[in-house]
Short mmCIF file of C-alpha atoms in Angstrom, two decimals:
data_model
loop_
_atom_site.label_atom_id
_atom_site.label_comp_id
_atom_site.label_asym_id
_atom_site.label_seq_id
_atom_site.Cartn_x
_atom_site.Cartn_y
_atom_site.Cartn_z
CA MET A 1 22.06 47.40 -45.52
CA SER A 2 18.27 47.08 -45.47
CA ASP A 3 16.25 48.12 -48.51
CA HIS A 4 13.47 49.19 -46.13
CA PRO A 5 14.82 51.89 -43.83
CA HIS A 6 11.27 52.84 -42.90
CA GLN A 7 11.05 49.60 -40.91
CA PHE A 8 13.34 51.08 -38.25
CA SER A 9 11.10 52.92 -35.80
CA ALA A 10 12.23 56.03 -33.97
CA PRO A 11 13.08 55.55 -30.31
CA GLU A 12 10.23 56.01 -27.87
CA PRO A 13 10.26 59.53 -26.35
CA SER A 14 11.33 59.60 -22.73
CA PRO A 15 8.52 60.29 -20.26
CA PRO A 16 8.66 63.75 -18.73
CA PRO A 17 10.60 63.86 -15.48
CA LYS A 18 8.49 63.50 -12.36
CA SER A 19 8.07 66.53 -10.18
CA PRO A 20 10.01 66.26 -6.94
CA ALA A 21 7.79 65.11 -4.10
CA PRO A 22 8.37 66.55 -0.65
CA LYS A 23 10.06 64.36 1.90
CA LEU A 24 7.01 62.58 3.24
CA GLU A 25 7.14 59.56 5.51
CA ALA A 26 7.32 56.41 3.35
CA SER A 27 3.75 55.17 3.84
CA TRP A 28 2.31 58.54 2.84
CA LEU A 29 4.63 58.88 -0.13
CA ALA A 30 3.52 55.46 -1.41
CA VAL A 31 -0.11 56.58 -1.25
CA LEU A 32 0.25 60.16 -2.52
CA ARG A 33 3.19 60.05 -4.97
CA ASP A 34 1.03 60.49 -8.08
CA GLU A 35 -0.62 63.60 -6.60
CA PHE A 36 2.62 65.56 -6.97
CA ASP A 37 2.65 64.99 -10.74
CA LYS A 38 -0.78 66.53 -11.35
CA PRO A 39 -1.15 69.92 -13.08
CA TYR A 40 -2.75 71.63 -10.08
CA MET A 41 0.27 70.74 -7.95
CA SER A 42 2.63 72.32 -10.49
CA GLU A 43 0.51 75.47 -10.40
CA LEU A 44 0.50 75.44 -6.60
CA ARG A 45 4.27 74.99 -6.54
CA GLN A 46 4.71 77.98 -8.88
CA PHE A 47 2.28 80.05 -6.81
CA LEU A 48 4.37 79.42 -3.70
CA ILE A 49 7.59 80.31 -5.52
CA ASP A 50 6.07 83.61 -6.68
CA GLU A 51 4.49 84.29 -3.29
CA LYS A 52 7.79 83.88 -1.46
CA LYS A 53 9.42 86.47 -3.73
CA GLN A 54 7.07 89.15 -2.34
CA TYR A 55 5.88 87.95 1.07
CA THR A 56 6.78 85.88 4.07
CA VAL A 57 5.02 82.52 3.96
CA TYR A 58 4.29 80.30 6.97
CA PRO A 59 5.26 77.70 7.95
CA PRO A 60 8.83 77.45 6.62
CA GLY A 61 9.03 75.16 3.59
CA HIS A 62 10.72 72.34 5.47
CA ASP A 63 7.80 72.25 7.95
CA MET A 64 4.84 72.33 5.53
CA PHE A 65 4.41 68.54 5.49
CA ASN A 66 5.28 67.89 9.14
CA ALA A 67 1.91 66.24 9.84
CA PHE A 68 2.81 63.51 7.36
CA ARG A 69 6.26 62.95 8.84
CA HIS A 70 5.08 62.44 12.40
CA THR A 71 1.99 60.30 11.76
CA PRO A 72 2.33 57.48 9.20
CA ILE A 73 -0.99 56.60 7.57
CA ASP A 74 -1.04 53.18 9.24
CA ASN A 75 -0.78 54.87 12.66
CA VAL A 76 -3.66 57.35 12.22
CA LYS A 77 -6.18 56.99 15.05
CA VAL A 78 -7.56 60.53 15.23
CA VAL A 79 -7.78 63.30 12.61
CA ILE A 80 -8.06 66.90 13.79
CA LEU A 81 -8.73 69.19 10.85
CA GLY A 82 -7.67 72.83 10.97
CA GLN A 83 -8.21 75.52 8.36
CA ASP A 84 -4.84 77.10 7.59
CA PRO A 85 -1.59 77.62 9.52
CA TYR A 86 -1.09 80.35 12.09
CA HIS A 87 -0.03 83.50 10.24
CA GLY A 88 2.11 85.11 12.95
CA PRO A 89 5.90 84.82 13.23
CA ASN A 90 7.43 81.69 14.78
CA GLN A 91 4.09 79.96 15.34
CA ALA A 92 3.20 77.48 12.59
CA HIS A 93 5.26 74.33 12.10
CA GLY A 94 3.00 72.10 10.02
CA LEU A 95 0.74 70.63 12.71
CA CYS A 96 -2.69 72.23 13.00
CA PHE A 97 -3.30 74.22 16.21
CA SER A 98 0.29 73.52 17.39
CA VAL A 99 3.01 76.13 17.99
CA VAL A 100 6.74 75.71 18.37
CA GLY A 101 9.08 76.20 21.27
CA ASN A 102 8.34 78.92 23.78
CA VAL A 103 5.62 80.62 21.70
CA LEU A 104 2.55 81.35 23.81
CA PRO A 105 -0.43 79.16 22.85
CA PRO A 106 -2.86 81.17 20.69
CA PRO A 107 -6.46 81.61 21.94
CA SER A 108 -7.88 78.61 20.01
CA LEU A 109 -5.23 76.31 21.44
CA LEU A 110 -5.85 77.64 24.95
CA ASN A 111 -9.51 76.70 24.54
CA ILE A 112 -8.48 73.21 23.41
CA PHE A 113 -6.40 72.93 26.57
CA ARG A 114 -9.32 74.22 28.67
CA GLU A 115 -11.54 71.52 27.23
CA LEU A 116 -8.89 68.88 27.99
CA GLU A 117 -8.76 70.15 31.56
CA THR A 118 -12.55 69.87 31.93
CA ASP A 119 -12.96 66.63 30.00
CA LEU A 120 -10.00 64.59 31.25
CA GLN A 121 -8.86 66.61 34.29
CA LEU A 122 -5.47 67.19 32.66
CA PRO A 123 -3.28 70.06 33.88
CA MET A 124 -2.76 73.11 31.68
CA PRO A 125 0.25 72.24 29.48
CA PRO A 126 3.56 74.09 29.86
CA HIS A 127 3.79 74.78 26.10
CA GLY A 128 1.74 74.53 22.90
CA ASN A 129 3.77 72.03 20.86
CA LEU A 130 1.51 69.10 19.95
CA THR A 131 4.18 66.90 18.34
CA ALA A 132 3.62 64.27 21.04
CA TRP A 133 0.00 63.96 19.92
CA ALA A 134 1.12 63.46 16.31
CA GLN A 135 3.45 60.69 17.42
CA GLU A 136 0.55 59.07 19.30
CA GLY A 137 -1.48 58.83 16.09
CA VAL A 138 -3.29 62.19 16.06
CA PHE A 139 -3.06 63.45 12.46
CA LEU A 140 -3.00 67.25 12.76
CA LEU A 141 -3.96 68.35 9.25
CA ASN A 142 -4.74 71.85 7.98
CA THR A 143 -6.97 72.22 4.90
CA SER A 144 -4.33 74.59 3.45
CA LEU A 145 -0.71 73.87 4.28
CA SER A 146 0.57 77.43 3.87
CA VAL A 147 -0.46 81.04 4.47
CA ARG A 148 0.85 84.55 3.81
CA ALA A 149 2.15 86.33 6.91
CA GLY A 150 -0.60 88.30 8.62
CA GLN A 151 -3.37 87.21 6.24
CA ALA A 152 -5.54 84.31 7.34
CA GLY A 153 -7.01 82.33 4.46
CA SER A 154 -4.68 83.93 1.91
CA HIS A 155 -3.66 80.60 0.33
CA ALA A 156 -7.16 79.17 0.16
CA GLY A 157 -8.34 78.17 -3.31
CA LYS A 158 -4.80 77.74 -4.66
CA GLY A 159 -4.83 73.94 -4.80
CA TRP A 160 -4.12 72.81 -1.25
CA GLU A 161 -7.77 71.79 -0.74
CA ILE A 162 -7.55 69.35 -3.67
CA PHE A 163 -4.52 67.76 -2.05
CA THR A 164 -5.93 67.58 1.47
CA ASN A 165 -9.26 66.23 0.19
CA ARG A 166 -7.29 63.38 -1.37
CA VAL A 167 -5.54 62.85 1.98
CA ILE A 168 -8.87 62.66 3.84
CA ALA A 169 -10.23 60.25 1.22
CA GLU A 170 -7.20 57.98 1.62
CA VAL A 171 -7.54 57.89 5.42
CA ASN A 172 -11.24 57.14 5.04
CA GLU A 173 -10.52 54.30 2.62
CA ARG A 174 -7.37 52.72 4.04
CA CYS A 175 -7.85 53.08 7.81
CA ASP A 176 -10.45 51.63 10.15
CA ASN A 177 -12.15 53.13 13.20
CA VAL A 178 -10.57 56.59 13.00
CA VAL A 179 -12.00 59.46 15.04
CA PHE A 180 -12.51 62.60 12.93
CA MET A 181 -12.77 65.76 15.05
CA LEU A 182 -14.39 68.40 12.86
CA TRP A 183 -14.36 71.78 14.57
CA GLY A 184 -16.09 74.64 12.76
CA ARG A 185 -18.00 74.75 9.49
CA PRO A 186 -15.07 74.43 7.06
CA ALA A 187 -13.94 71.24 8.77
CA GLN A 188 -17.50 69.93 9.02
CA SER A 189 -17.92 70.36 5.27
CA LYS A 190 -15.55 67.37 4.91
CA ALA A 191 -17.95 65.05 6.75
CA LYS A 192 -19.54 63.99 3.45
CA MET A 193 -16.18 62.43 2.48
CA ILE A 194 -16.09 60.22 5.57
CA ASP A 195 -17.86 56.87 5.99
CA ALA A 196 -19.72 57.30 9.28
CA GLY A 197 -20.33 53.55 9.44
CA LYS A 198 -16.60 52.88 9.49
CA HIS A 199 -15.32 55.85 11.51
CA LEU A 200 -16.50 58.15 14.31
CA ILE A 201 -17.28 61.76 13.34
CA LEU A 202 -17.30 64.27 16.20
CA ALA A 203 -18.48 67.77 15.25
CA ALA A 204 -18.36 70.96 17.33
CA PRO A 205 -17.95 74.72 16.84
CA HIS A 206 -14.41 75.96 16.27
CA PRO A 207 -12.32 76.48 19.45
CA SER A 208 -11.76 80.13 18.51
CA PRO A 209 -12.88 82.59 21.23
CA LEU A 210 -15.48 83.78 18.72
CA SER A 211 -17.32 80.45 18.77
CA ALA A 212 -15.95 78.14 21.49
CA HIS A 213 -18.71 79.11 23.93
CA ARG A 214 -21.33 77.87 21.45
CA GLY A 215 -20.49 74.23 22.09
CA PHE A 216 -16.81 73.52 21.72
CA LEU A 217 -16.24 74.01 25.44
CA GLY A 218 -18.02 71.05 26.97
CA CYS A 219 -17.99 68.88 23.82
CA ARG A 220 -15.94 66.14 25.56
CA HIS A 221 -14.43 65.02 22.27
CA PHE A 222 -11.21 63.77 23.86
CA SER A 223 -12.87 61.32 26.24
CA GLN A 224 -15.31 60.22 23.51
CA ALA A 225 -12.37 59.53 21.18
CA ASN A 226 -10.59 57.39 23.74
CA THR A 227 -13.75 55.44 24.59
CA TYR A 228 -14.29 54.73 20.89
CA LEU A 229 -10.67 53.72 20.28
CA GLY A 230 -10.69 51.43 23.29
CA SER A 231 -13.93 49.79 22.19
CA HIS A 232 -12.26 48.91 18.87
CA GLY A 233 -9.15 47.40 20.42
CA LYS A 234 -6.91 50.45 19.96
CA THR A 235 -4.72 52.06 22.57
CA PRO A 236 -6.30 55.36 23.67
CA ILE A 237 -4.45 58.62 23.07
CA ASP A 238 -2.35 60.07 25.88
CA TRP A 239 -3.66 63.63 25.54
CA GLN A 240 -1.44 65.15 28.22
CA VAL A 241 1.07 67.64 26.79
CA ARG A 242 4.22 67.49 28.91
#
């Protein structure tokens, strides 16, 4: 037996368990995994748990990260930035401006479709589900990924913006020749995070009926995006919703 028991060091403490990350597509999870271990994300997670005890929250939990599932980071060609999810029943499903199933397109989405009709002579779509765009490489990201039923902006300032700013920064850094469509002032405030020498920034008023007539309608962002993508050797987006 040793005469110097103090030479035996105590075992190293185990690192704290990592917080569970949502089921993101693999390329996004590789980029963002550390974000889910940060204190603000724990606070956001607890906020959502508490919120759901008192209120309905949209979209359903399994849909909150849909944008990441449908558009791997290596496939991102266009980023459309929304503010927060639709706050009515059966609308939001994790893709900005998109609605599920047979839900009537909300006014902002109808104005997007009107602009597509004018810009690219595309017929008015039969539904408002934009999943096909996401699969084409259109990253449909909201600044906040959740909202309380009936209360627009209710989950702003709770931590989502920190997360989505990191997402925008990663797209800016890791991708080349992406088209960023920034509609409305909140989206345009992100322009300072984007390298305009490396990507194309297209800014316009929000497609809401309150502002669309001030320059969203007639902005021709969809044709400009495809011209830019084509000029950089990328396949243009098929914008037709079928």
